[in-house]
Short mmCIF file of N, CA and C in Angstrom, two decimals:
data_model
loop_
_atom_site.label_atom_id
_atom_site.label_comp_id
_atom_site.label_asym_id
_atom_site.label_seq_id
_atom_site.Cartn_x
_atom_site.Cartn_y
_atom_site.Cartn_z
N UNK A 29 15.83 58.87 -0.72
CA UNK A 29 14.93 59.29 -1.96
C UNK A 29 13.35 59.59 -1.32
N UNK A 30 12.82 60.42 -2.03
CA UNK A 30 11.77 60.68 -1.44
C UNK A 30 10.48 60.52 -2.57
N UNK A 31 9.08 60.12 -2.22
CA UNK A 31 8.11 60.00 -3.25
C UNK A 31 6.85 60.42 -2.63
N UNK A 32 6.16 60.98 -3.78
CA UNK A 32 4.92 61.31 -3.47
C UNK A 32 3.97 60.12 -4.25
N UNK A 33 2.94 59.51 -3.51
CA UNK A 33 2.54 58.49 -4.10
C UNK A 33 0.87 58.82 -4.28
N UNK A 34 0.27 58.61 -5.32
CA UNK A 34 -0.98 58.96 -5.43
C UNK A 34 -1.69 57.63 -6.00
N UNK A 35 -2.96 57.38 -5.31
CA UNK A 35 -3.55 56.09 -5.97
C UNK A 35 -4.48 57.01 -7.16
N UNK A 36 -4.36 56.51 -8.09
CA UNK A 36 -5.30 57.04 -9.43
C UNK A 36 -6.20 55.99 -10.15
N UNK A 37 -7.14 56.54 -10.73
CA UNK A 37 -8.28 55.68 -11.21
C UNK A 37 -7.45 55.59 -12.83
N UNK A 38 -6.81 56.88 -13.26
CA UNK A 38 -5.96 56.79 -14.37
C UNK A 38 -5.05 57.85 -14.42
N UNK A 39 -3.98 57.81 -14.96
CA UNK A 39 -2.85 58.48 -15.07
C UNK A 39 -1.93 58.74 -16.28
N UNK A 40 -1.39 59.63 -17.04
CA UNK A 40 -0.66 59.47 -18.15
C UNK A 40 0.36 60.51 -18.25
N UNK A 41 1.32 60.53 -19.21
CA UNK A 41 2.54 61.54 -19.37
C UNK A 41 2.78 61.79 -20.76
N UNK A 42 2.92 63.23 -20.87
CA UNK A 42 3.11 63.37 -22.49
C UNK A 42 4.39 64.08 -22.23
N UNK A 43 5.17 63.84 -23.64
CA UNK A 43 6.16 64.78 -23.54
C UNK A 43 6.40 65.26 -25.18
N UNK A 44 6.44 66.64 -25.05
CA UNK A 44 6.40 67.09 -26.77
C UNK A 44 5.30 66.77 -27.44
N UNK A 45 4.04 66.60 -26.61
CA UNK A 45 2.77 66.53 -27.45
C UNK A 45 2.34 65.14 -27.78
N UNK A 46 3.36 64.06 -27.32
CA UNK A 46 3.18 62.66 -27.59
C UNK A 46 2.95 62.29 -26.30
N UNK A 47 2.00 61.42 -25.88
CA UNK A 47 1.64 60.34 -24.84
C UNK A 47 2.66 59.38 -24.93
N UNK A 48 3.42 59.03 -23.88
CA UNK A 48 4.61 58.22 -23.94
C UNK A 48 4.12 57.19 -22.67
N UNK A 49 3.11 57.33 -21.82
CA UNK A 49 2.97 56.44 -20.69
C UNK A 49 1.51 56.63 -20.44
N UNK A 50 0.88 55.39 -19.89
CA UNK A 50 -0.50 55.71 -19.31
C UNK A 50 -0.77 54.41 -18.62
N UNK A 51 -1.54 54.56 -17.80
CA UNK A 51 -1.99 53.39 -16.69
C UNK A 51 -3.59 53.54 -16.44
N UNK A 52 -4.35 52.78 -15.80
CA UNK A 52 -5.42 52.77 -15.23
C UNK A 52 -5.29 52.79 -14.09
N UNK A 53 -6.09 51.96 -13.08
CA UNK A 53 -6.34 52.02 -11.64
C UNK A 53 -5.00 51.40 -11.01
N UNK A 54 -4.19 52.44 -10.28
CA UNK A 54 -2.91 52.10 -9.51
C UNK A 54 -2.14 53.24 -9.17
N UNK A 55 -0.83 53.15 -8.89
CA UNK A 55 -0.32 53.98 -8.42
C UNK A 55 0.79 54.98 -9.31
N UNK A 56 0.43 56.51 -9.11
CA UNK A 56 1.41 57.03 -9.87
C UNK A 56 2.56 57.76 -8.89
N UNK A 57 3.54 57.28 -9.09
CA UNK A 57 4.59 57.54 -8.18
C UNK A 57 5.70 58.57 -8.68
N UNK A 58 5.74 59.92 -7.89
CA UNK A 58 6.75 60.92 -8.06
C UNK A 58 7.93 60.39 -7.38
N UNK A 59 9.23 60.24 -7.88
CA UNK A 59 10.29 59.96 -7.28
C UNK A 59 11.48 60.95 -7.46
N UNK A 60 12.09 61.34 -6.30
CA UNK A 60 13.19 62.56 -6.29
C UNK A 60 14.38 61.65 -5.56
N UNK A 61 15.40 61.73 -6.12
CA UNK A 61 16.65 61.15 -5.57
C UNK A 61 17.93 62.33 -5.13
N UNK A 62 18.48 61.96 -3.95
CA UNK A 62 19.47 62.43 -3.59
C UNK A 62 20.95 62.06 -3.88
N UNK A 63 21.94 62.85 -3.61
CA UNK A 63 23.16 62.28 -3.91
C UNK A 63 23.45 60.82 -2.96
N UNK A 64 23.02 61.19 -1.79
CA UNK A 64 23.26 60.33 -0.61
C UNK A 64 22.57 58.88 -0.71
N UNK A 65 21.38 58.63 -1.69
CA UNK A 65 20.67 57.27 -1.73
C UNK A 65 21.46 56.56 -2.28
N UNK A 66 21.00 55.15 -1.93
CA UNK A 66 21.66 53.98 -1.99
C UNK A 66 20.87 53.02 -2.50
N UNK A 67 21.56 51.67 -2.93
CA UNK A 67 20.66 50.36 -3.15
C UNK A 67 19.67 50.08 -2.14
N UNK A 68 20.29 50.31 -0.75
CA UNK A 68 19.16 50.25 0.39
C UNK A 68 18.21 50.85 0.64
N UNK A 69 18.02 52.06 -0.21
CA UNK A 69 17.02 53.08 0.09
C UNK A 69 15.81 52.57 -1.17
N UNK A 70 16.56 52.08 -2.05
CA UNK A 70 15.52 51.38 -3.21
C UNK A 70 15.09 50.27 -2.69
N UNK A 71 15.58 49.31 -2.19
CA UNK A 71 15.05 47.89 -1.88
C UNK A 71 13.86 48.37 -0.69
N UNK A 72 14.40 49.20 0.20
CA UNK A 72 13.27 49.27 1.54
C UNK A 72 12.19 50.12 0.75
N UNK A 73 12.38 51.07 -0.33
CA UNK A 73 11.21 51.84 -0.91
C UNK A 73 10.12 51.02 -1.60
N UNK A 74 10.87 50.25 -2.36
CA UNK A 74 10.04 49.27 -3.28
C UNK A 74 9.06 48.34 -2.67
N UNK A 75 9.84 47.90 -1.41
CA UNK A 75 9.03 46.91 -0.76
C UNK A 75 7.93 47.64 -0.07
N UNK A 76 8.27 48.76 0.45
CA UNK A 76 7.36 49.69 1.19
C UNK A 76 6.21 49.92 0.35
N UNK A 77 6.33 50.46 -0.75
CA UNK A 77 5.39 50.84 -1.85
C UNK A 77 4.34 49.71 -2.15
N UNK A 78 5.06 48.72 -2.63
CA UNK A 78 4.47 47.58 -3.36
C UNK A 78 3.46 46.72 -2.16
N UNK A 79 3.78 46.99 -0.97
CA UNK A 79 2.93 46.43 0.01
C UNK A 79 1.90 47.43 0.87
N UNK A 80 2.24 48.61 0.25
CA UNK A 80 1.28 49.77 1.05
C UNK A 80 -0.03 49.55 0.74
N UNK A 81 -0.80 49.19 1.91
CA UNK A 81 -2.58 48.86 1.78
C UNK A 81 -3.31 50.24 1.66
N UNK A 82 -3.26 50.52 0.24
CA UNK A 82 -4.14 51.80 -0.06
C UNK A 82 -5.46 51.52 -0.95
N UNK A 83 -5.49 50.21 -1.28
CA UNK A 83 -6.98 50.00 -2.05
C UNK A 83 -7.68 49.26 -1.39
N UNK A 84 -9.17 49.77 -1.57
CA UNK A 84 -10.12 49.21 -1.01
C UNK A 84 -10.28 47.63 -1.27
N UNK A 85 -10.80 46.96 -0.13
CA UNK A 85 -11.27 45.69 -0.20
C UNK A 85 -12.76 45.37 -0.42
N UNK A 86 -13.23 44.10 -0.30
CA UNK A 86 -14.65 43.94 -0.49
C UNK A 86 -15.57 44.54 0.39
N UNK A 87 -15.00 45.30 1.58
CA UNK A 87 -15.86 46.01 2.71
C UNK A 87 -15.57 47.38 2.59
N UNK A 88 -14.85 47.79 1.55
CA UNK A 88 -14.41 49.40 1.19
C UNK A 88 -13.73 49.86 2.42
N UNK A 89 -12.49 48.91 2.72
CA UNK A 89 -11.44 49.54 3.60
C UNK A 89 -10.21 49.46 2.94
N UNK A 90 -9.42 50.39 3.17
CA UNK A 90 -7.90 50.40 2.64
C UNK A 90 -7.30 49.18 3.14
N UNK A 91 -7.33 48.11 2.52
CA UNK A 91 -6.67 46.58 3.01
C UNK A 91 -5.79 46.14 1.85
N UNK A 92 -5.78 46.41 0.90
CA UNK A 92 -5.20 45.72 -0.36
C UNK A 92 -4.09 46.71 -0.90
N UNK A 93 -2.87 45.98 -0.99
CA UNK A 93 -1.72 46.41 -1.70
C UNK A 93 -2.29 46.75 -3.26
N UNK A 94 -1.20 47.50 -4.02
CA UNK A 94 -1.24 47.74 -5.45
C UNK A 94 -1.32 46.34 -6.14
N UNK A 95 -0.01 45.31 -5.46
CA UNK A 95 -0.25 43.91 -5.82
C UNK A 95 -1.29 43.07 -5.68
N UNK A 96 -1.85 43.12 -4.65
CA UNK A 96 -3.55 42.57 -4.23
C UNK A 96 -4.72 43.02 -5.28
N UNK A 97 -4.21 44.43 -5.79
CA UNK A 97 -5.47 44.87 -6.17
C UNK A 97 -5.11 44.59 -7.97
N UNK A 98 -3.91 44.38 -8.03
CA UNK A 98 -3.74 44.15 -9.52
C UNK A 98 -3.24 45.42 -10.21
N UNK A 99 -2.93 46.54 -9.78
CA UNK A 99 -3.00 47.69 -10.04
C UNK A 99 -1.71 47.91 -11.16
N UNK A 100 -1.83 49.01 -11.72
CA UNK A 100 -0.58 49.39 -12.57
C UNK A 100 0.18 50.50 -11.77
N UNK A 101 1.14 50.61 -12.31
CA UNK A 101 2.23 51.78 -11.58
C UNK A 101 2.90 52.55 -12.82
N UNK A 102 2.83 53.92 -12.54
CA UNK A 102 3.49 54.69 -13.19
C UNK A 102 4.53 55.66 -12.66
N UNK A 103 5.87 55.73 -12.80
CA UNK A 103 6.79 56.19 -12.13
C UNK A 103 7.38 57.29 -12.82
N UNK A 104 7.27 58.74 -12.28
CA UNK A 104 8.01 59.86 -13.07
C UNK A 104 9.05 60.27 -11.92
N UNK A 105 10.33 60.72 -12.60
CA UNK A 105 11.16 61.50 -11.87
C UNK A 105 10.84 62.93 -11.62
N UNK A 106 11.35 63.26 -10.36
CA UNK A 106 11.06 64.75 -10.14
C UNK A 106 11.94 65.41 -9.10
N UNK A 107 12.95 65.93 -9.72
CA UNK A 107 13.91 66.57 -8.59
C UNK A 107 13.60 67.45 -7.63
N UNK A 108 12.33 68.13 -8.26
CA UNK A 108 11.85 69.00 -7.31
C UNK A 108 11.23 68.91 -6.02
N UNK A 109 10.92 67.32 -5.72
CA UNK A 109 10.76 66.87 -4.37
C UNK A 109 11.68 67.26 -3.30
N UNK A 110 12.90 67.63 -3.59
CA UNK A 110 14.14 67.93 -2.87
C UNK A 110 14.16 69.31 -2.77
N UNK A 111 13.03 70.17 -3.34
CA UNK A 111 13.42 71.77 -2.80
C UNK A 111 13.79 72.37 -1.52
N UNK A 112 14.47 72.90 -1.09
CA UNK A 112 14.68 73.68 -0.04
C UNK A 112 14.07 74.98 -0.37
N UNK A 113 13.12 75.56 0.59
CA UNK A 113 12.42 76.68 0.65
C UNK A 113 12.55 77.45 1.94
N UNK A 114 13.57 77.03 2.65
CA UNK A 114 13.74 77.95 3.93
C UNK A 114 13.95 79.40 3.97
N UNK A 115 14.90 79.45 2.90
CA UNK A 115 15.30 80.64 2.62
C UNK A 115 15.06 81.52 1.39
N UNK A 116 14.34 82.55 1.20
CA UNK A 116 13.94 83.22 0.42
C UNK A 116 12.87 82.62 -0.56
N UNK A 117 12.67 83.13 -1.77
CA UNK A 117 11.59 82.71 -2.49
C UNK A 117 11.72 81.84 -3.88
N UNK A 118 12.85 81.51 -3.89
CA UNK A 118 13.42 80.94 -5.19
C UNK A 118 13.94 79.25 -4.42
N UNK A 119 13.18 78.42 -4.81
CA UNK A 119 13.78 76.99 -4.37
C UNK A 119 15.28 76.55 -4.71
N UNK A 120 15.97 76.01 -3.62
CA UNK A 120 17.26 75.51 -4.06
C UNK A 120 16.93 73.86 -4.08
N UNK A 121 17.56 73.36 -5.26
CA UNK A 121 17.64 71.96 -5.39
C UNK A 121 19.05 71.42 -5.30
N UNK A 122 19.98 71.83 -4.40
CA UNK A 122 21.00 71.59 -4.07
C UNK A 122 21.25 70.13 -3.66
N UNK A 123 20.16 69.41 -3.17
CA UNK A 123 20.02 68.12 -2.40
C UNK A 123 19.87 67.12 -3.76
N UNK A 124 19.24 67.56 -4.56
CA UNK A 124 18.58 66.78 -5.51
C UNK A 124 19.89 66.15 -6.42
N UNK A 125 19.92 64.92 -6.83
CA UNK A 125 21.11 64.20 -7.32
C UNK A 125 21.31 64.60 -8.65
N UNK A 126 22.50 64.96 -9.31
CA UNK A 126 22.73 65.28 -10.66
C UNK A 126 22.51 64.09 -11.51
N UNK A 127 22.08 64.12 -12.76
CA UNK A 127 22.07 63.22 -13.81
C UNK A 127 22.75 61.96 -13.51
N UNK A 128 24.11 62.05 -13.45
CA UNK A 128 24.95 60.76 -13.65
C UNK A 128 24.74 60.06 -12.24
N UNK A 129 24.32 60.54 -11.35
CA UNK A 129 23.99 59.87 -10.24
C UNK A 129 22.50 59.42 -10.04
N UNK A 130 21.56 60.23 -10.45
CA UNK A 130 20.06 59.90 -10.10
C UNK A 130 19.67 58.85 -11.37
N UNK A 131 20.04 59.02 -12.52
CA UNK A 131 19.80 58.22 -13.58
C UNK A 131 19.72 56.70 -13.46
N UNK A 132 20.98 56.30 -12.84
CA UNK A 132 20.96 54.75 -12.77
C UNK A 132 20.29 54.24 -11.39
N UNK A 133 20.40 55.44 -10.49
CA UNK A 133 19.39 55.15 -9.27
C UNK A 133 17.98 54.99 -9.76
N UNK A 134 17.51 55.73 -10.79
CA UNK A 134 16.06 55.69 -11.01
C UNK A 134 15.69 54.54 -11.64
N UNK A 135 16.77 54.11 -12.58
CA UNK A 135 16.24 53.07 -13.27
C UNK A 135 16.58 51.69 -12.39
N UNK A 136 17.15 51.47 -11.48
CA UNK A 136 17.32 50.61 -10.50
C UNK A 136 15.92 50.71 -9.93
N UNK A 137 15.25 51.59 -9.35
CA UNK A 137 14.13 51.84 -8.45
C UNK A 137 13.09 51.29 -9.40
N UNK A 138 13.10 51.74 -10.73
CA UNK A 138 11.88 51.23 -11.73
C UNK A 138 12.06 49.56 -11.88
N UNK A 139 13.15 49.08 -12.00
CA UNK A 139 13.47 47.76 -11.99
C UNK A 139 13.16 46.72 -10.79
N UNK A 140 13.49 47.43 -9.67
CA UNK A 140 13.11 46.80 -8.29
C UNK A 140 11.47 46.82 -8.23
N UNK A 141 11.00 47.85 -8.53
CA UNK A 141 9.49 47.99 -8.32
C UNK A 141 8.84 46.82 -9.28
N UNK A 142 9.09 46.55 -10.58
CA UNK A 142 9.17 45.55 -11.64
C UNK A 142 9.15 44.26 -10.96
N UNK A 143 10.25 44.05 -10.33
CA UNK A 143 10.42 42.79 -9.77
C UNK A 143 9.64 42.46 -8.29
N UNK A 144 9.28 43.36 -7.84
CA UNK A 144 8.28 43.25 -6.55
C UNK A 144 6.87 43.05 -7.00
N UNK A 145 6.43 43.44 -8.30
CA UNK A 145 5.15 43.36 -8.68
C UNK A 145 5.33 42.33 -9.72
N UNK A 146 6.16 41.68 -10.23
CA UNK A 146 6.27 40.77 -11.23
C UNK A 146 5.39 41.16 -12.42
N UNK A 147 5.64 42.80 -12.76
CA UNK A 147 5.03 43.12 -14.02
C UNK A 147 5.85 44.36 -14.49
N UNK A 148 5.44 44.74 -15.87
CA UNK A 148 6.38 45.85 -16.28
C UNK A 148 5.61 47.28 -15.71
N UNK A 149 6.35 48.22 -15.39
CA UNK A 149 5.77 49.45 -14.91
C UNK A 149 5.91 50.60 -16.24
N UNK A 150 4.95 51.60 -16.03
CA UNK A 150 5.10 52.61 -16.92
C UNK A 150 6.24 53.61 -16.45
N UNK A 151 6.87 54.44 -17.33
CA UNK A 151 7.72 55.42 -16.67
C UNK A 151 7.51 56.71 -17.65
N UNK A 152 7.99 57.94 -17.04
CA UNK A 152 8.06 59.00 -17.82
C UNK A 152 9.29 59.09 -18.49
N UNK A 153 9.94 60.21 -19.04
CA UNK A 153 11.05 60.52 -19.67
C UNK A 153 12.23 61.22 -18.52
N UNK A 154 12.90 60.56 -17.86
CA UNK A 154 13.87 61.30 -17.15
C UNK A 154 14.62 62.57 -17.39
N UNK A 155 14.22 63.71 -16.81
CA UNK A 155 14.92 64.81 -17.21
C UNK A 155 14.09 65.54 -18.37
N UNK A 156 12.91 65.17 -19.20
CA UNK A 156 12.20 65.86 -19.85
C UNK A 156 11.49 66.72 -19.24
N UNK A 157 10.71 67.62 -19.85
CA UNK A 157 9.46 68.52 -19.44
C UNK A 157 8.42 67.53 -19.69
N UNK A 158 7.71 67.21 -18.80
CA UNK A 158 6.33 66.31 -18.92
C UNK A 158 5.29 67.20 -18.61
N UNK A 159 4.21 66.67 -19.24
CA UNK A 159 2.96 66.84 -18.86
C UNK A 159 2.29 65.60 -18.04
N UNK A 160 2.10 65.76 -17.18
CA UNK A 160 1.48 64.74 -16.18
C UNK A 160 -0.24 64.96 -15.88
N UNK A 161 -0.78 63.85 -16.19
CA UNK A 161 -2.64 64.07 -16.06
C UNK A 161 -2.72 63.02 -15.18
N UNK A 162 -3.67 63.21 -14.27
CA UNK A 162 -4.03 62.05 -13.47
C UNK A 162 -5.44 62.32 -12.96
N UNK A 163 -6.17 61.29 -12.53
CA UNK A 163 -7.43 61.32 -11.54
C UNK A 163 -7.16 60.67 -10.37
N UNK A 164 -6.79 61.28 -9.14
CA UNK A 164 -6.33 61.01 -8.03
C UNK A 164 -7.67 60.32 -7.55
N UNK A 165 -7.83 58.94 -6.93
CA UNK A 165 -8.81 58.49 -6.61
C UNK A 165 -8.82 58.47 -4.99
N UNK A 166 -9.88 59.16 -4.68
CA UNK A 166 -9.85 59.24 -3.06
C UNK A 166 -10.08 60.55 -2.45
N UNK A 167 -9.31 61.58 -2.44
CA UNK A 167 -7.90 61.47 -3.04
C UNK A 167 -7.33 60.66 -1.98
N UNK A 168 -6.19 59.70 -2.65
CA UNK A 168 -5.16 59.41 -1.44
C UNK A 168 -3.94 59.82 -2.06
N UNK A 169 -3.10 60.57 -1.27
CA UNK A 169 -1.71 60.81 -1.59
C UNK A 169 -0.60 60.68 -0.18
N UNK A 170 0.39 59.79 -0.26
CA UNK A 170 1.17 59.60 0.55
C UNK A 170 2.52 59.99 0.32
N UNK A 171 3.25 60.45 1.13
CA UNK A 171 4.76 60.93 1.07
C UNK A 171 5.67 59.90 2.03
N UNK A 172 6.59 59.55 1.41
CA UNK A 172 7.76 58.48 2.10
C UNK A 172 9.18 59.37 1.82
N UNK A 173 9.79 59.04 2.90
CA UNK A 173 11.50 59.68 2.67
C UNK A 173 12.05 58.69 3.18
N UNK A 174 13.00 58.03 2.48
CA UNK A 174 13.87 56.96 2.98
C UNK A 174 14.60 57.59 4.32
N UNK A 175 14.96 58.72 4.50
CA UNK A 175 15.69 59.29 5.45
C UNK A 175 14.96 59.37 6.68
N UNK A 176 13.68 58.94 6.68
CA UNK A 176 12.79 58.81 7.82
C UNK A 176 12.22 57.57 8.12
N UNK A 177 13.03 56.60 7.78
CA UNK A 177 12.67 55.02 8.10
C UNK A 177 12.21 54.77 9.53
N UNK A 178 12.85 55.27 10.27
CA UNK A 178 12.73 54.92 11.65
C UNK A 178 11.52 55.84 12.36
#
């Protein structure tokens, strides 16, 4: 699994002109899933994200997690995170999981984040053409790939 995490002061997702999810201060997480991803990737990644210290404490030092900051979370599926661009000018998405594999893993990831935070998170619409709006706070943008855990 590969994620791009952005610390935001607000974010929302719109599908076909209708806003389907929005958050205030928290994390916007774009997640890409590969065929080889498993539950252990979900478990490791959810723990890593929910404990990642990227929010400012009283001394304005990034020392608080989204849990500590009581932030919101918006999770968006994004298969393009697995784009291969080495050859030619058209990205290849051969490493991205097909929906029959990706959807259950995506849903399990959302549930695991909710368990870690003990709260409901917002999501996009898997496979839909989504318009994502955000105000990146910092800016703070972090990428994590479960294939590079070590």
